[in-house]
CSV table of C-alpha atoms in Angstrom, one decimal:
chain,number,residue,atom,x,y,z
A,1,MET,CA,10.6,-49.5,176.1
A,2,ASN,CA,10.5,-52.1,173.5
A,3,SER,CA,12.2,-49.8,171.1
A,4,LEU,CA,15.0,-49.3,173.6
A,5,ASN,CA,15.5,-53.0,174.2
A,6,TYR,CA,15.3,-53.8,170.5
A,7,PRO,CA,16.9,-51.0,168.4
A,8,GLU,CA,16.1,-52.7,165.1
A,9,CYS,CA,12.4,-52.1,165.8
A,10,ASP,CA,12.9,-48.4,166.2
A,11,GLU,CA,10.9,-46.6,163.5
A,12,ASN,CA,11.7,-43.0,164.4
A,13,PHE,CA,13.9,-42.7,161.3
A,14,LEU,CA,10.8,-42.6,159.2
A,15,ASN,CA,10.1,-39.1,160.5
A,16,GLU,CA,13.5,-37.8,159.3
A,17,PRO,CA,14.1,-36.4,155.7
A,18,SER,CA,14.9,-39.1,153.1
A,19,LYS,CA,18.5,-39.2,151.8
A,20,VAL,CA,17.4,-41.0,148.7
A,21,VAL,CA,15.0,-38.3,147.7
A,22,GLU,CA,17.7,-35.6,148.2
A,23,LEU,CA,20.1,-37.6,145.9
A,24,ILE,CA,17.4,-38.0,143.2
A,25,GLU,CA,16.7,-34.3,143.3
A,26,PHE,CA,20.4,-33.5,143.0
A,27,LEU,CA,20.8,-35.7,139.9
A,28,ASP,CA,17.8,-34.0,138.3
A,29,VAL,CA,19.4,-30.6,138.8
A,30,VAL,CA,22.6,-31.8,137.2
A,31,ALA,CA,20.8,-33.3,134.3
A,32,ASN,CA,18.8,-30.1,133.6
A,33,ALA,CA,22.0,-28.1,133.8
A,34,ASN,CA,23.7,-30.3,131.1
A,35,LYS,CA,20.7,-30.0,128.9
A,36,GLN,CA,20.8,-26.2,129.0
A,37,GLU,CA,24.5,-26.3,128.2
A,38,ASP,CA,23.9,-28.5,125.2
A,39,LYS,CA,21.3,-26.2,123.9
A,40,ARG,CA,23.6,-23.2,124.0
A,41,GLU,CA,26.3,-25.2,122.2
A,42,VAL,CA,23.9,-26.1,119.4
A,43,LYS,CA,23.0,-22.5,118.8
A,44,LYS,CA,26.7,-21.7,118.1
A,45,LYS,CA,27.6,-21.6,114.4
A,46,VAL,CA,29.9,-24.4,113.3
A,47,PRO,CA,32.5,-23.1,110.7
A,48,GLU,CA,32.5,-25.0,107.4
A,49,PRO,CA,35.8,-26.4,106.0
A,50,GLU,CA,37.3,-24.3,103.2
A,51,PRO,CA,39.4,-25.7,100.3
A,52,ASP,CA,43.1,-25.4,100.4
A,53,ASP,CA,44.3,-23.1,97.6
A,54,ASP,CA,47.7,-24.6,97.6
A,55,ALA,CA,46.4,-28.1,97.1
A,56,SER,CA,43.8,-27.3,94.4
A,57,ASP,CA,44.0,-24.1,92.4
A,58,LYS,CA,47.8,-24.2,92.1
A,59,ALA,CA,48.0,-27.8,91.1
A,60,GLU,CA,49.6,-28.6,87.8
A,61,ASP,CA,49.5,-31.6,85.5
A,62,ASP,CA,52.9,-32.9,86.5
A,63,GLU,CA,52.2,-32.2,90.2
A,64,PHE,CA,49.2,-34.5,90.7
A,65,LEU,CA,50.1,-35.2,94.4
A,66,ILE,CA,48.0,-35.6,97.6
A,67,LEU,CA,49.2,-33.0,100.1
A,68,SER,CA,48.6,-33.3,103.9
A,69,ARG,CA,46.7,-30.6,105.6
A,70,GLY,CA,47.0,-28.7,108.9
A,71,ARG,CA,50.2,-28.8,110.9
A,72,ASN,CA,51.8,-31.4,108.7
A,73,GLN,CA,51.3,-29.4,105.5
A,74,GLY,CA,54.7,-27.6,105.6
A,75,MET,CA,56.4,-30.9,106.2
A,76,GLY,CA,54.6,-32.4,103.2
A,77,ARG,CA,55.8,-29.6,100.9
A,78,ARG,CA,59.4,-30.0,102.0
A,79,SER,CA,59.1,-33.7,101.3
A,80,ILE,CA,57.7,-33.0,97.8
A,81,ARG,CA,60.6,-30.7,97.0
A,82,ARG,CA,63.1,-33.3,98.1
A,83,THR,CA,61.4,-35.9,96.0
A,84,ARG,CA,61.4,-33.7,92.9
A,85,SER,CA,65.1,-32.9,93.3
A,86,LYS,CA,65.8,-36.7,93.5
A,87,ILE,CA,63.7,-37.3,90.4
A,88,LYS,CA,65.6,-34.5,88.4
A,89,ALA,CA,68.9,-35.9,89.5
A,90,MET,CA,68.1,-39.5,88.4
A,91,PRO,CA,68.9,-40.3,84.7
A,92,ASN,CA,65.9,-41.0,82.5
A,93,LEU,CA,66.8,-44.5,81.6
A,94,ASN,CA,63.5,-45.0,79.8
A,95,GLN,CA,64.3,-42.0,77.5
A,96,PHE,CA,67.7,-43.4,76.7
A,97,THR,CA,66.2,-46.8,75.9
A,98,PHE,CA,63.6,-45.1,73.7
A,99,MET,CA,66.2,-43.1,71.8
A,100,ARG,CA,68.3,-46.3,71.2
A,101,GLN,CA,65.2,-48.0,69.9
A,102,ILE,CA,64.6,-45.1,67.5
A,103,ASP,CA,68.1,-45.5,66.2
A,104,VAL,CA,67.6,-49.2,65.7
A,105,ASN,CA,64.3,-48.7,64.0
A,106,LEU,CA,65.8,-46.0,61.7
A,107,GLU,CA,68.6,-48.3,60.7
A,108,GLU,CA,66.3,-51.1,60.0
A,109,ARG,CA,64.0,-49.0,57.9
A,110,THR,CA,67.0,-47.7,56.0
A,111,GLN,CA,68.2,-51.2,55.2
A,112,ALA,CA,64.7,-52.3,54.3
A,113,ARG,CA,64.4,-49.3,51.9
A,114,ILE,CA,67.8,-50.2,50.3
A,115,GLU,CA,66.6,-53.8,49.8
A,116,ARG,CA,63.2,-52.6,48.3
A,117,GLU,CA,65.1,-50.3,45.9
A,118,ARG,CA,67.3,-53.1,44.8
A,119,VAL,CA,64.3,-55.3,44.0
A,120,ALA,CA,62.5,-52.5,42.2
A,121,SER,CA,65.6,-51.8,40.2
A,122,ASN,CA,65.8,-55.4,39.0
A,123,PHE,CA,62.1,-55.2,37.8
A,124,ARG,CA,62.9,-51.9,36.1
A,125,ARG,CA,65.8,-53.6,34.2
A,126,LEU,CA,63.5,-56.5,33.2
A,127,GLY,CA,61.0,-54.0,32.0
A,128,ASN,CA,63.6,-52.1,30.0
A,129,SER,CA,64.7,-55.3,28.4
A,130,ALA,CA,61.1,-56.2,27.4
A,131,TYR,CA,60.6,-52.6,26.1
A,132,ARG,CA,63.6,-52.9,23.8
A,133,LYS,CA,62.1,-56.1,22.4
A,134,GLU,CA,58.8,-54.2,21.9
A,135,GLN,CA,57.1,-56.4,24.5
A,136,PHE,CA,55.3,-53.4,25.9
A,137,TYR,CA,52.6,-55.3,28.0
A,138,ASN,CA,55.3,-57.4,29.5
A,139,ALA,CA,57.3,-54.2,30.2
A,140,ILE,CA,54.3,-52.6,31.9
A,141,GLU,CA,53.9,-55.6,34.1
A,142,MET,CA,57.6,-55.5,35.2
A,143,TYR,CA,57.4,-51.8,36.0
A,144,THR,CA,54.2,-52.3,38.0
A,145,LYS,CA,55.8,-55.0,40.0
A,146,GLY,CA,58.7,-52.6,40.7
A,147,LEU,CA,56.2,-50.1,42.0
A,148,GLU,CA,54.9,-52.6,44.5
A,149,TYR,CA,58.3,-52.1,46.3
A,150,ILE,CA,59.0,-48.4,45.7
A,151,LYS,CA,56.0,-46.1,45.1
A,152,ASP,CA,57.8,-42.8,45.3
A,153,THR,CA,60.1,-43.1,42.3
A,154,PRO,CA,59.0,-41.2,39.1
A,155,VAL,CA,61.1,-43.4,36.8
A,156,LEU,CA,58.8,-46.4,36.8
A,157,TYR,CA,55.7,-44.3,36.3
A,158,LEU,CA,57.5,-42.5,33.4
A,159,ASN,CA,58.5,-45.9,31.8
A,160,ARG,CA,54.9,-47.1,32.0
A,161,ALA,CA,53.8,-43.8,30.3
A,162,CYS,CA,56.3,-44.5,27.5
A,163,CYS,CA,54.8,-48.0,27.0
A,164,TYR,CA,51.3,-46.5,26.9
A,165,LEU,CA,52.5,-44.1,24.2
A,166,LYS,CA,53.8,-47.0,22.2
A,167,LEU,CA,50.5,-48.8,22.6
A,168,ARG,CA,48.7,-45.6,21.6
A,169,ASN,CA,46.9,-45.5,24.9
A,170,PHE,CA,47.4,-41.8,25.3
A,171,LYS,CA,45.0,-41.2,28.2
A,172,LEU,CA,46.7,-43.7,30.4
A,173,ALA,CA,50.0,-42.0,29.5
A,174,ILE,CA,48.6,-38.7,30.6
A,175,ILE,CA,47.5,-40.2,33.9
A,176,GLU,CA,50.9,-41.5,34.6
A,177,CYS,CA,52.6,-38.1,33.9
A,178,ASN,CA,50.0,-36.2,36.0
A,179,HIS,CA,50.7,-38.5,38.9
A,180,ILE,CA,54.4,-37.7,38.7
A,181,LEU,CA,53.8,-33.9,38.5
A,182,THR,CA,51.2,-33.8,41.2
A,183,LYS,CA,52.4,-36.4,43.7
A,184,LEU,CA,56.2,-36.8,43.2
A,185,ASP,CA,58.0,-34.0,41.4
A,186,PRO,CA,56.2,-30.9,40.0
A,187,LYS,CA,59.2,-30.0,37.8
A,188,TYR,CA,59.9,-33.4,36.3
A,189,LEU,CA,60.9,-32.5,32.7
A,190,ARG,CA,60.2,-35.8,31.0
A,191,ALA,CA,56.7,-36.0,32.5
A,192,PHE,CA,55.8,-32.7,30.9
A,193,LEU,CA,57.3,-33.9,27.6
A,194,TYR,CA,55.6,-37.3,27.5
A,195,ARG,CA,52.3,-35.6,28.5
A,196,ALA,CA,52.7,-33.1,25.7
A,197,ILE,CA,53.2,-35.9,23.2
A,198,ALA,CA,50.1,-37.6,24.4
A,199,TYR,CA,48.0,-34.5,24.1
A,200,LYS,CA,49.5,-33.9,20.6
A,201,ARG,CA,48.3,-37.4,19.5
A,202,LEU,CA,44.8,-36.7,20.9
A,203,ASN,CA,44.8,-33.5,18.8
A,204,ASP,CA,44.5,-31.4,22.0
A,205,GLU,CA,46.7,-28.5,20.9
A,206,LYS,CA,45.8,-26.3,23.9
A,207,ASN,CA,47.1,-28.8,26.5
A,208,TYR,CA,50.0,-29.7,24.3
A,209,GLU,CA,51.2,-26.1,24.1
A,210,ASP,CA,50.5,-25.7,27.8
A,211,SER,CA,52.7,-28.7,28.7
A,212,ILE,CA,55.5,-27.5,26.5
A,213,CYS,CA,55.3,-24.0,28.0
A,214,GLN,CA,55.4,-25.3,31.6
A,215,ALA,CA,58.3,-27.6,30.8
A,216,LYS,CA,60.4,-24.6,29.4
A,217,ARG,CA,59.3,-22.3,32.2
A,218,LEU,CA,60.3,-24.7,35.0
A,219,ASN,CA,63.4,-26.0,33.2
A,220,THR,CA,65.0,-22.9,31.6
A,221,ARG,CA,68.4,-24.5,31.2
A,222,GLU,CA,66.9,-27.4,29.2
A,223,VAL,CA,65.2,-25.6,26.4
A,224,LYS,CA,67.5,-27.0,23.7
A,225,PHE,CA,67.1,-30.5,25.0
A,226,ILE,CA,63.3,-30.0,25.0
A,227,GLU,CA,63.3,-29.0,21.3
A,228,ASN,CA,65.5,-32.0,20.4
A,229,PHE,CA,63.3,-34.4,22.4
A,230,LEU,CA,60.1,-33.2,20.8
A,231,GLU,CA,61.6,-33.7,17.4
A,232,GLN,CA,62.5,-37.3,18.2
A,233,MET,CA,59.2,-38.0,19.8
A,234,ARG,CA,57.2,-37.0,16.7
A,235,THR,CA,58.4,-40.3,15.1
A,236,ILE,CA,56.6,-42.4,17.6
């Protein structure tokens, strides 16, 4: 009676199945099903990424570019080809500038060489003037100063050798002549002749004859001049 008059006091619902328990059991079933699905996915083999042959093996030094992969790869290659065509069409201004710089440097070196030759020629004339005055040490000094400006001319070495012959310093004369023949001009006639005279004064007949023989062999048109020169040099 009381339960009918006061419905809130009715406890008959306690004898019915609980909806909360049913909901919890349903969630447990769903959770277990998800766990089983995850286990099956883990067992599947995941493929490893492979290198792109086009982006690695076929790369060249002048193509050190980063290429996009996948669906954008074809687009990236077309973009690279367009970029290369633009690069080829553009004039290489840096190269033109470099070539102009080479021309300028060559002209400057040529002018500097001409100036050094002029200075060396002045010292050579001073040395020749001292030689004619028999100031052989002074002449050697002038020739040496000329060589400070031009080191690849045999004339100044030969003039020093001639001074050494006059000073009877035959070994230094031979050194000067050998430098000409080994470093500057292997056929330089006067170097052979001056060296021959130095060997003759040292009583080295073998090297004297060898020098004369080489001079004639390498200068076949100057045999008569060689004979006349040797005759004059015997008076030194």
